[in-house]
Coordinates of C-alpha atoms in Angstrom, one line a residue:
Chain A
X1 CA 124.2 57.4 79.6
X2 CA 124.8 55.4 82.7
X3 CA 122.1 54.5 85.2
X4 CA 123.8 56.5 87.9
X5 CA 123.4 59.7 85.8
X6 CA 119.8 59.2 85.0
X7 CA 118.5 59.8 88.4
X8 CA 120.8 62.7 89.2
X9 CA 118.5 65.5 87.9
X10 CA 115.1 65.8 86.5
X11 CA 116.6 67.7 83.7
X12 CA 118.4 64.7 82.2
X13 CA 119.0 65.3 78.6
X14 CA 116.4 63.0 77.0
X15 CA 113.5 65.0 78.1
X16 CA 112.2 68.0 76.1
X17 CA 113.0 71.5 77.5
X18 CA 109.3 72.6 77.4
X19 CA 106.1 70.6 77.1
X20 CA 102.8 72.4 76.6
X21 CA 99.8 70.2 76.5
X22 CA 96.2 71.2 75.8
X23 CA 96.6 74.6 77.5
X24 CA 93.7 77.0 77.6
X25 CA 93.6 80.4 79.0
X26 CA 91.0 83.1 79.4
X27 CA 91.1 86.8 80.1
X28 CA 87.7 87.2 81.7
X29 CA 85.3 85.9 79.0
X30 CA 87.9 86.1 76.2
X31 CA 89.8 82.9 75.4
X32 CA 93.4 83.9 74.6
X33 CA 94.8 80.4 74.3
X34 CA 92.8 77.5 72.8
X35 CA 94.1 74.0 73.4
X36 CA 97.6 74.8 72.7
X37 CA 100.2 72.0 72.3
X38 CA 103.9 72.6 71.8
X39 CA 107.0 70.7 72.6
X40 CA 110.4 72.4 72.5
X41 CA 113.4 70.2 72.5
X42 CA 116.8 71.0 74.1
X43 CA 118.9 73.4 72.0
X44 CA 115.9 74.1 69.6
X45 CA 115.2 77.6 68.5
X46 CA 111.6 78.4 67.9
X47 CA 110.2 81.6 66.5
X48 CA 106.5 82.3 67.1
X49 CA 104.8 84.6 64.6
X50 CA 101.2 85.7 64.2
X51 CA 99.0 88.8 64.1
X52 CA 98.8 90.8 67.2
X53 CA 96.2 89.5 69.7
X54 CA 96.9 85.9 68.6
X55 CA 98.2 84.9 72.0
X56 CA 101.9 84.6 71.3
X57 CA 103.0 86.7 74.1
X58 CA 100.6 85.2 76.6
X59 CA 101.8 81.7 75.5
X60 CA 105.5 82.4 76.4
X61 CA 104.4 84.4 79.5
X62 CA 102.8 81.2 80.8
X63 CA 106.1 79.4 80.4
X64 CA 107.6 81.3 83.4
X65 CA 104.2 81.8 84.9
X66 CA 103.9 85.6 84.5
X67 CA 100.5 84.4 83.3
X68 CA 98.7 81.5 84.9
X69 CA 97.2 79.0 82.4
X70 CA 93.7 77.8 83.2
X71 CA 93.7 74.3 81.8
X72 CA 96.2 71.8 80.6
X73 CA 99.8 71.0 81.5
X74 CA 103.0 73.0 81.1
X75 CA 106.3 71.3 82.1
X76 CA 109.6 73.1 81.9
X77 CA 112.6 70.9 82.3
X78 CA 110.3 68.2 83.7
X79 CA 109.0 70.6 86.4
X80 CA 105.2 70.9 86.1
X81 CA 103.9 74.5 86.7
X82 CA 101.2 74.4 89.4
X83 CA 100.3 76.7 92.3
X84 CA 103.4 75.5 94.1
X85 CA 105.5 78.6 94.5
X86 CA 108.6 76.6 95.0
X87 CA 108.4 75.1 91.6
X88 CA 107.6 78.3 90.0
X89 CA 110.8 79.9 91.5
X90 CA 112.7 76.8 90.3
X91 CA 111.4 77.2 86.8
X92 CA 112.1 81.0 86.8
X93 CA 115.7 80.4 87.8
X94 CA 116.1 78.2 84.7
X95 CA 114.2 80.4 82.3
X96 CA 115.4 83.8 81.3
X97 CA 113.1 86.4 79.7
X98 CA 113.6 89.5 77.6
X99 CA 110.8 92.0 77.3
X100 CA 109.6 94.3 74.6
X101 CA 110.1 97.3 77.0
X102 CA 113.5 96.1 78.3
X103 CA 112.2 96.6 81.9
X104 CA 115.7 97.4 83.2
X105 CA 115.6 98.6 86.8
X106 CA 116.1 102.5 86.3
X107 CA 117.4 103.1 89.8
X108 CA 120.4 100.7 89.4
X109 CA 123.4 100.9 87.3
X110 CA 123.8 98.5 84.4
X111 CA 126.1 96.5 86.4
X112 CA 123.9 96.4 89.5
X113 CA 121.1 95.3 87.3
X114 CA 123.1 92.3 86.1
X115 CA 124.4 91.4 89.6
X116 CA 121.1 91.6 91.6
X117 CA 119.6 88.3 90.8
X118 CA 122.8 86.1 90.8
X119 CA 123.5 87.6 94.3
X120 CA 120.1 87.2 95.8
X121 CA 118.7 84.3 93.9
X122 CA 121.8 82.2 93.2
X123 CA 123.5 83.3 96.4
X124 CA 126.6 84.0 94.3
X125 CA 129.5 85.9 96.1
X126 CA 129.6 89.5 95.1
X127 CA 133.0 89.1 93.3
X128 CA 131.9 86.3 91.2
X129 CA 128.6 88.0 90.3
X130 CA 130.6 91.0 89.2
X131 CA 132.8 88.9 87.0
X132 CA 129.9 87.0 85.5
X133 CA 128.1 90.4 84.8
X134 CA 131.1 91.8 83.2
X135 CA 131.7 88.8 81.0
X136 CA 128.2 88.9 79.7
X137 CA 128.3 92.6 79.2
X138 CA 131.3 92.0 77.1
X139 CA 129.4 89.4 75.2
X140 CA 126.7 91.9 74.3
X141 CA 129.5 94.4 73.5
X142 CA 128.8 97.1 76.1
X143 CA 131.2 96.5 79.0
X144 CA 132.0 100.3 78.9
X145 CA 128.5 101.2 80.0
X146 CA 128.6 99.1 83.1
X147 CA 128.5 102.0 85.6
X148 CA 125.9 104.0 83.7
X149 CA 122.2 104.0 84.5
X150 CA 119.8 102.5 81.9
X151 CA 118.2 106.0 81.3
X152 CA 121.5 107.1 79.8
X153 CA 121.7 104.4 77.2
X154 CA 119.9 104.0 73.8
X155 CA 117.1 101.5 73.4
X156 CA 119.4 99.0 71.6
X157 CA 121.9 99.2 74.4
X158 CA 119.2 98.8 77.0
X159 CA 117.8 95.7 75.3
X160 CA 121.4 94.2 75.1
X161 CA 121.8 94.9 78.8
X162 CA 118.5 93.2 79.4
X163 CA 119.8 90.2 77.5
X164 CA 123.0 90.1 79.6
X165 CA 121.0 90.5 82.7
X166 CA 119.0 87.4 82.0
X167 CA 122.2 85.5 80.9
X168 CA 123.8 86.2 84.2
X169 CA 121.4 83.9 85.8
X170 CA 122.8 81.2 83.5
X171 CA 119.4 80.0 82.3
X172 CA 118.9 76.8 80.2
X173 CA 116.0 78.5 78.2
X174 CA 115.6 81.9 77.0
X175 CA 112.2 83.6 76.1
X176 CA 112.1 86.7 74.0
X177 CA 108.9 88.7 73.9
X178 CA 109.1 90.9 70.8
X179 CA 112.5 92.1 71.8
X180 CA 112.9 94.5 68.8
X181 CA 109.5 95.9 68.5
X182 CA 110.2 99.0 70.7
X183 CA 113.4 99.7 69.0
X184 CA 114.2 102.3 66.4
X185 CA 115.0 100.7 63.1
X186 CA 118.7 101.4 63.2
X187 CA 119.0 99.6 66.5
X188 CA 117.3 96.4 65.6
X189 CA 120.3 94.9 64.1
X190 CA 122.6 95.2 67.1
X191 CA 120.1 93.3 69.3
X192 CA 119.4 90.7 66.6
X193 CA 123.1 90.1 66.2
X194 CA 123.4 89.3 70.0
X195 CA 120.5 86.8 69.7
X196 CA 122.0 85.2 66.7
X197 CA 125.1 84.7 68.6
X198 CA 123.2 83.2 71.4
X199 CA 121.5 80.8 69.1
X200 CA 124.8 79.7 67.6
X201 CA 125.9 78.8 71.0
X202 CA 123.1 76.4 71.3
X203 CA 120.8 78.1 73.8
X204 CA 117.2 76.9 73.8
X205 CA 115.2 79.9 72.6
X206 CA 111.6 80.8 72.0
X207 CA 111.3 84.1 70.3
X208 CA 108.1 86.0 69.6
X209 CA 109.0 88.4 66.7
X210 CA 108.0 90.0 63.5
X211 CA 111.5 89.8 62.2
X212 CA 111.1 87.3 59.6
X213 CA 114.7 87.6 58.5
X214 CA 115.8 86.5 61.9
X215 CA 113.3 83.5 61.7
X216 CA 114.7 82.4 58.5
X217 CA 118.3 82.7 59.7
X218 CA 118.2 81.0 63.1
X219 CA 114.9 79.2 63.7
X220 CA 114.7 75.4 63.8
X221 CA 111.0 75.8 63.6
X222 CA 108.5 78.6 63.0
X223 CA 105.2 78.4 64.7
X224 CA 102.3 80.5 63.5
X225 CA 99.6 81.4 65.9
X226 CA 96.2 82.9 65.2
X227 CA 93.3 83.4 67.6
X228 CA 94.9 81.6 70.4
X229 CA 95.6 78.5 68.4
X230 CA 98.8 77.2 66.8
X231 CA 97.8 77.0 63.2
X232 CA 101.0 75.9 61.5
X233 CA 104.4 74.8 62.7
X234 CA 107.2 73.9 60.3
X235 CA 110.9 74.5 59.5
X236 CA 111.6 78.0 58.1
X237 CA 112.2 76.7 54.6
X238 CA 108.7 75.0 54.3
X239 CA 107.1 77.8 56.4
X240 CA 108.1 80.6 54.2
X241 CA 108.1 78.9 50.8
X242 CA 105.3 76.4 51.1
X243 CA 102.9 77.4 53.8
X244 CA 99.9 75.1 54.1
X245 CA 97.3 77.0 55.9
X246 CA 95.3 79.8 54.4
X247 CA 95.7 82.1 57.5
X248 CA 99.5 81.6 57.3
X249 CA 99.5 82.5 53.6
X250 CA 97.5 85.6 54.3
X251 CA 99.8 86.7 57.1
X252 CA 102.9 86.0 55.2
X253 CA 101.6 87.9 52.2
X254 CA 100.8 90.9 54.4
X255 CA 104.1 91.0 56.2
X256 CA 106.4 90.2 53.4
X257 CA 105.0 92.7 50.9
X258 CA 105.3 95.8 52.8
Chain B
X1 CA 118.4 147.7 88.3
X2 CA 118.5 145.8 85.1
X3 CA 117.0 142.8 86.8
X4 CA 114.3 144.8 88.4
X5 CA 113.3 146.4 85.1
X6 CA 113.2 143.0 83.5
X7 CA 111.3 141.2 86.1
X8 CA 109.3 143.6 88.1
X9 CA 108.5 146.5 85.8
X10 CA 108.4 144.9 82.4
X11 CA 104.9 146.2 81.6
X12 CA 102.2 148.4 82.9
X13 CA 100.3 145.6 84.5
X14 CA 103.4 144.1 85.9
X15 CA 104.5 147.4 87.5
X16 CA 101.1 147.7 89.2
X17 CA 101.3 144.2 90.6
X18 CA 104.8 144.9 91.9
X19 CA 103.6 148.0 93.6
X20 CA 100.5 146.3 95.2
X21 CA 102.7 143.4 96.4
X22 CA 105.2 145.8 97.9
X23 CA 102.4 147.6 99.6
X24 CA 101.0 144.4 101.1
X25 CA 104.4 143.4 102.3
X26 CA 104.9 146.9 103.8
X27 CA 101.6 146.7 105.8
X28 CA 102.3 143.3 107.2
X29 CA 106.0 143.3 107.9
X30 CA 106.4 146.8 109.4
X31 CA 103.8 146.4 112.2
X32 CA 105.1 142.9 112.9
X33 CA 108.7 144.1 113.1
X34 CA 107.6 147.0 115.4
X35 CA 105.8 144.5 117.6
X36 CA 108.5 141.8 117.6
X37 CA 111.6 144.0 117.8
X38 CA 111.3 147.8 118.1
X39 CA 108.6 148.1 120.7
X40 CA 109.2 144.7 122.2
X41 CA 110.4 144.1 125.7
X42 CA 113.6 142.0 126.1
X43 CA 114.5 142.2 129.7
X44 CA 112.6 141.9 133.0
X45 CA 111.6 139.2 135.3
X46 CA 107.9 139.7 135.7
X47 CA 104.8 141.1 134.2
X48 CA 105.8 144.6 135.4
X49 CA 108.3 145.0 132.5
X50 CA 105.7 144.2 129.9
X51 CA 102.9 146.4 131.2
X52 CA 102.2 149.5 129.2
X53 CA 100.1 150.7 126.3
X54 CA 102.8 150.8 123.7
X55 CA 104.7 147.7 124.5
X56 CA 105.3 144.9 121.9
X57 CA 106.2 141.4 122.4
X58 CA 107.0 140.3 126.0
X59 CA 110.1 138.1 125.3
X60 CA 111.1 137.8 128.9
X61 CA 108.1 135.5 129.3
X62 CA 109.8 133.1 126.8
X63 CA 113.2 133.0 128.6
X64 CA 111.7 132.8 132.0
X65 CA 109.6 129.8 131.0
X66 CA 112.1 128.2 128.6
X67 CA 112.7 125.2 130.7
X68 CA 109.0 124.5 131.0
X69 CA 108.5 124.9 127.3
X70 CA 111.4 122.3 126.6
X71 CA 110.9 119.8 129.5
X72 CA 107.4 120.4 130.9
X73 CA 107.3 119.3 134.6
X74 CA 110.1 116.9 134.1
X75 CA 112.0 117.1 137.5
X76 CA 114.8 119.6 137.3
X77 CA 117.5 117.4 138.7
X78 CA 116.8 114.9 136.0
X79 CA 116.7 117.1 133.0
X80 CA 120.2 116.2 132.0
X81 CA 118.7 112.8 130.9
X82 CA 116.4 114.5 128.4
X83 CA 119.4 116.6 127.2
X84 CA 121.3 113.4 126.4
X85 CA 118.3 111.9 124.6
X86 CA 118.1 115.2 122.5
X87 CA 121.8 115.2 121.9
X88 CA 121.9 111.5 120.8
X89 CA 119.0 112.0 118.6
X90 CA 120.7 114.9 116.8
X91 CA 123.9 113.0 116.7
X92 CA 122.2 110.0 115.1
X93 CA 120.0 112.0 112.7
X94 CA 122.3 114.6 111.3
X95 CA 124.9 112.3 109.8
X96 CA 122.1 110.1 108.4
X97 CA 120.6 113.0 106.6
X98 CA 123.9 114.0 105.0
X99 CA 124.4 111.8 101.9
X100 CA 128.2 112.0 101.9
X101 CA 128.6 110.6 105.4
X102 CA 129.4 106.8 105.1
X103 CA 128.3 103.9 107.2
X104 CA 124.5 104.5 106.6
X105 CA 123.6 101.0 107.7
X106 CA 125.2 101.4 111.2
X107 CA 123.6 104.8 111.4
X108 CA 120.2 103.4 110.8
X109 CA 120.6 100.5 113.1
X110 CA 121.8 102.9 115.9
X111 CA 118.8 105.2 115.3
X112 CA 116.1 102.5 114.9
X113 CA 117.3 100.0 117.4
X114 CA 119.8 101.3 120.0
X115 CA 118.4 104.9 120.2
X116 CA 114.9 104.0 121.1
X117 CA 115.9 101.6 123.7
X118 CA 118.4 104.1 125.3
X119 CA 115.8 106.9 125.0
X120 CA 113.2 104.9 126.9
X121 CA 115.7 103.8 129.6
X122 CA 116.8 107.4 130.1
X123 CA 113.5 109.2 129.9
X124 CA 111.4 106.8 131.9
X125 CA 114.1 105.6 134.3
X126 CA 113.2 103.3 137.1
X127 CA 116.7 101.8 137.3
X128 CA 119.5 102.2 139.9
X129 CA 120.8 105.8 139.6
X130 CA 117.8 106.7 137.4
X131 CA 114.8 107.5 139.3
X132 CA 111.5 106.8 137.7
X133 CA 109.9 109.8 136.0
X134 CA 106.3 109.2 135.3
X135 CA 105.2 110.4 131.8
X136 CA 102.6 112.7 133.5
X137 CA 105.6 114.9 134.3
X138 CA 106.7 115.0 130.8
X139 CA 105.8 118.0 128.7
X140 CA 106.7 120.7 126.3
X141 CA 109.0 120.1 123.3
X142 CA 110.0 116.8 124.8
X143 CA 106.4 115.4 124.4
X144 CA 106.0 117.0 121.0
X145 CA 109.2 115.3 119.7
X146 CA 108.5 112.0 121.3
X147 CA 105.0 111.8 119.8
X148 CA 106.1 113.2 116.5
X149 CA 109.2 110.9 116.2
X150 CA 107.4 107.8 117.2
X151 CA 104.5 108.6 114.8
X152 CA 107.0 109.2 112.0
X153 CA 109.1 106.1 112.7
X154 CA 106.2 103.7 113.1
X155 CA 104.0 105.0 110.4
X156 CA 106.4 104.7 107.4
X157 CA 107.1 101.0 107.7
X158 CA 103.5 100.2 108.9
X159 CA 102.2 102.3 106.0
X160 CA 104.3 100.4 103.5
X161 CA 103.0 97.1 104.8
X162 CA 99.5 98.2 104.8
X163 CA 99.9 99.6 101.2
X164 CA 101.4 96.3 100.1
X165 CA 98.7 94.4 101.9
X166 CA 96.0 96.4 100.2
X167 CA 97.4 95.3 96.8
X168 CA 97.9 91.7 98.0
X169 CA 96.4 88.9 96.0
X170 CA 95.4 87.2 99.3
X171 CA 91.8 88.2 100.1
X172 CA 92.3 88.0 103.9
X173 CA 95.3 90.4 104.0
X174 CA 93.7 92.7 101.5
X175 CA 90.4 92.9 103.4
X176 CA 92.3 93.5 106.7
X177 CA 94.4 96.2 105.2
X178 CA 91.4 98.0 103.6
X179 CA 89.4 97.8 106.8
X180 CA 92.3 99.1 108.8
X181 CA 93.1 102.0 106.5
X182 CA 89.4 103.0 106.0
X183 CA 88.5 102.8 109.7
X184 CA 91.5 104.9 110.8
X185 CA 91.1 107.4 108.0
X186 CA 87.5 107.8 108.6
X187 CA 87.9 108.9 112.2
X188 CA 89.2 112.3 113.4
X189 CA 92.4 112.2 115.3
X190 CA 90.7 113.8 118.3
X191 CA 88.3 110.9 118.5
X192 CA 91.1 108.5 118.3
X193 CA 92.9 110.2 121.1
X194 CA 89.7 110.3 123.3
X195 CA 89.1 106.7 122.6
X196 CA 92.7 105.8 123.4
X197 CA 92.6 107.7 126.7
X198 CA 89.0 106.9 127.8
X199 CA 87.8 103.9 126.2
X200 CA 90.9 101.7 125.7
X201 CA 91.3 101.1 129.4
X202 CA 87.8 99.7 129.5
X203 CA 88.7 96.9 127.1
X204 CA 92.0 96.0 128.8
X205 CA 91.9 93.1 131.3
X206 CA 91.5 93.9 135.0
X207 CA 94.8 95.1 136.4
X208 CA 96.5 95.9 133.2
X209 CA 97.1 99.6 132.8
X210 CA 98.7 101.3 129.9
X211 CA 100.5 104.6 130.3
X212 CA 98.4 107.6 129.0
X213 CA 101.2 108.9 126.8
X214 CA 101.8 105.4 125.5
X215 CA 98.2 105.0 124.5
X216 CA 98.3 108.4 122.7
X217 CA 101.6 107.3 120.9
X218 CA 99.9 104.1 119.7
X219 CA 96.8 106.0 118.6
X220 CA 98.8 108.7 116.7
X221 CA 101.1 106.0 115.1
X222 CA 98.2 103.9 113.8
X223 CA 96.4 106.9 112.6
X224 CA 99.3 108.2 110.6
X225 CA 100.1 104.8 109.2
X226 CA 96.7 104.7 107.5
X227 CA 97.5 108.0 105.8
X228 CA 101.0 107.0 105.0
X229 CA 99.6 103.6 103.5
X230 CA 97.5 105.7 100.9
X231 CA 100.4 107.8 100.1
X232 CA 102.6 104.8 99.5
X233 CA 99.9 103.0 97.5
X234 CA 99.9 106.0 95.1
X235 CA 103.6 105.4 94.5
X236 CA 103.0 101.6 93.9
X237 CA 100.4 102.4 91.4
X238 CA 102.6 104.7 89.5
X239 CA 105.1 101.8 88.9
X240 CA 105.0 100.2 85.4
X241 CA 104.0 96.6 85.6
X242 CA 107.1 95.5 83.7
X243 CA 109.3 96.3 86.7
X244 CA 107.7 93.6 88.9
X245 CA 107.6 91.1 86.0
X246 CA 111.2 91.5 85.1
X247 CA 112.2 91.0 88.8
X248 CA 110.0 88.0 89.1
X249 CA 111.2 86.6 85.8
X250 CA 114.7 86.8 87.2
X251 CA 113.7 84.6 90.0
X252 CA 113.5 87.2 92.8
X253 CA 110.9 86.4 95.4
X254 CA 108.1 88.7 96.2
X255 CA 109.9 90.3 99.2
X256 CA 113.0 90.7 97.3
X257 CA 111.1 92.2 94.4
X258 CA 109.4 94.8 96.7
X259 CA 112.6 95.6 98.7
X260 CA 115.1 96.0 95.8
X261 CA 112.9 97.0 92.9
X262 CA 109.5 98.4 93.6
X263 CA 109.7 100.2 97.0
X264 CA 112.9 102.2 96.2
X265 CA 111.3 103.5 93.1
X266 CA 107.7 103.9 94.4
X267 CA 108.8 105.7 97.6
X268 CA 111.0 108.0 95.7
X269 CA 107.9 109.1 93.5
X270 CA 106.1 110.0 96.6
X271 CA 108.6 111.8 98.8
X272 CA 106.6 115.0 98.7
X273 CA 103.5 113.1 99.8
X274 CA 105.3 111.3 102.6
X275 CA 106.9 114.5 104.0
X276 CA 103.5 116.1 103.7
X277 CA 102.2 113.4 106.0
X278 CA 105.1 113.8 108.4
X279 CA 104.6 117.5 108.6
X280 CA 100.8 117.1 109.2
X281 CA 101.6 114.6 111.9
X282 CA 104.1 116.8 113.6
X283 CA 101.5 119.6 113.8
X284 CA 98.8 117.2 114.9
X285 CA 100.8 116.3 117.9
X286 CA 99.3 119.4 119.5
X287 CA 96.0 117.6 119.8
X288 CA 97.3 115.5 122.7
X289 CA 96.5 118.6 124.7
X290 CA 92.8 117.5 124.9
X291 CA 93.6 114.3 126.8
X292 CA 95.7 116.1 129.4
X293 CA 99.2 115.7 127.9
X294 CA 101.1 118.9 127.6
X295 CA 103.0 119.2 124.4
X296 CA 104.8 122.4 123.4
X297 CA 101.7 124.3 122.6
X298 CA 100.0 122.9 125.8
X299 CA 102.9 123.9 127.9
X300 CA 102.8 127.4 126.5
X301 CA 99.2 127.8 127.3
X302 CA 99.8 126.5 130.9
X303 CA 102.5 129.1 131.6
X304 CA 100.2 131.8 130.3
X305 CA 98.0 131.3 133.2
X306 CA 100.8 132.3 135.5
X307 CA 99.6 135.5 137.2
X308 CA 103.3 136.7 137.4
X309 CA 103.3 137.1 133.7
X310 CA 99.9 138.4 133.1
X311 CA 100.3 141.2 130.6
X312 CA 98.5 142.3 127.4
X313 CA 101.0 140.9 125.0
X314 CA 102.1 137.8 126.8
X315 CA 99.6 135.4 125.1
X316 CA 100.5 136.6 121.7
X317 CA 104.2 136.3 122.4
X318 CA 103.7 132.8 123.7
X319 CA 101.7 131.7 120.6
X320 CA 104.2 133.4 118.2
X321 CA 107.0 131.5 119.9
X322 CA 105.3 128.2 119.7
X323 CA 104.3 128.8 116.0
X324 CA 107.9 129.7 115.3
X325 CA 109.2 126.6 116.9
X326 CA 106.8 124.4 114.9
X327 CA 107.6 126.3 111.8
X328 CA 111.2 125.6 112.1
X329 CA 110.9 121.9 112.4
X330 CA 108.2 121.7 109.6
X331 CA 110.2 124.0 107.3
X332 CA 113.3 121.9 107.9
X333 CA 111.6 118.8 106.9
X334 CA 110.2 120.5 103.8
X335 CA 113.6 121.8 102.7
X336 CA 115.2 118.5 103.3
X337 CA 112.6 116.6 101.1
X338 CA 113.2 119.2 98.3
X339 CA 117.0 118.6 98.7
X340 CA 116.5 114.8 98.4
X341 CA 114.2 115.1 95.4
X342 CA 116.8 117.0 93.5
X343 CA 119.5 114.7 94.6
X344 CA 117.6 111.6 93.5
X345 CA 116.4 113.0 90.3
X346 CA 120.0 114.2 89.4
X347 CA 121.4 110.7 88.9
X348 CA 119.1 109.0 86.5
X349 CA 116.2 110.2 84.6
X350 CA 113.9 107.9 82.8

């Protein structure tokens, strides 16, 4: 790396994609996150597992500031998240998010869903936005649905559109908040396949999921959260075969045996 | 016959209800038709035609005073200006209401920017070739439409802003919106109009005068904005939280999120409520009567005091006529809103 390149962008390659340091968060009197530390490197795939109410979703929602953390530091691509709206917008442009409930915009076609943000946030010309949208819709294998409305699609198709919509913004990091939890079992695979493809292309991903097969297959690291705290963090091999913490063991015993 | 047997006389109770309903229709419709058509007077040029014990509606009263009902005391030589304003309004509105006509954006710009300016220039005048016509000469349908249309056009955007303000995270904006809405909603429109016409001039600096009609327009517009704000807020509350989150996560700003994602859906949910407010507002315009402005109803009342038309059925005829005109406008709005609901629901159900 030359000196000239090093001051070009704050996102220079040496720095971790996401740094979370000593983060606390309360909902009223209830503490959801307790002194959470997590560093995600570039191109790293992290799966966050844990019982419901453990703060997994809240943690990733803090990364793009859908939730505000109360204490500690969160840096995304070197940009620290504070009250500064400009920085929040900057982070949101770089971070895509896929929700459990898809959250497609029902009054727009699939194509319009995908083109909206590139046009208005990235100021992309309409023609380019259309091409980008179509190329990502092809990538999630539903280009033929482009002119339909979300309500006309199955859950699996909607979730794939939601992934394409996020990718159209060309994010550096993708957050997945239980992307398959609202799907009928027969549709889970089509969504996971798209996510595996994304992982193979080297996208930095944080995935909150109960799909342990997916974790085994693509995760570089599995993080186990309980009661707002990261209890254990290890590569999938160690995590599944040799968990250290009792709570992890109990959790794995529960979900792997039913 | 088959249909009647199935739907009207399918059972004992059903047959009885049908007969009672038919009887009720009979005792209401027949006398009304008799009054409005069979015994009505259609020709004549003074009260003499309508005098008599068995005479029904006195329709000549309506044609003889038609111009007053439409223009009020607007000078006869200048009424072409009002006609142009009516015509341009219709020409701008009708294509806008038809979904298949293209160029909606230009249409809206014409109707919301160019048209109001043109209408004010034409109606008020005070320019070479266009003598000034003081608003105290305006009346009839002209005033009804001016008040109603201004109220409708101002109250929707202002109501949206107030509704958003009420949900804002900024305490100052939220407080302001809540106070504004609750104050205007808590006061009867008559009080607002009295205040606008009597008290407002006391607060204005020396030498500044505001036209009486303009003051009423402002009063009506602010009053209906408060109602509109609550209707819109209902729509905003019906939106799932995920919609806003998804938009913000994509990097859309707050205004973009509202304009592209939240408002189109929220407003669609509350079309019946919005139109309901519009209809209420349209009918409430008659209240400007009490501050000395003669809307359609006021103008009808004024003409009733004309001794040349003093006959037993004149007053009823005048009121029925006014009611019918109001009904046409309100029913039109109601039908249009139903049409739009069906149209918007057809595309994409969720």
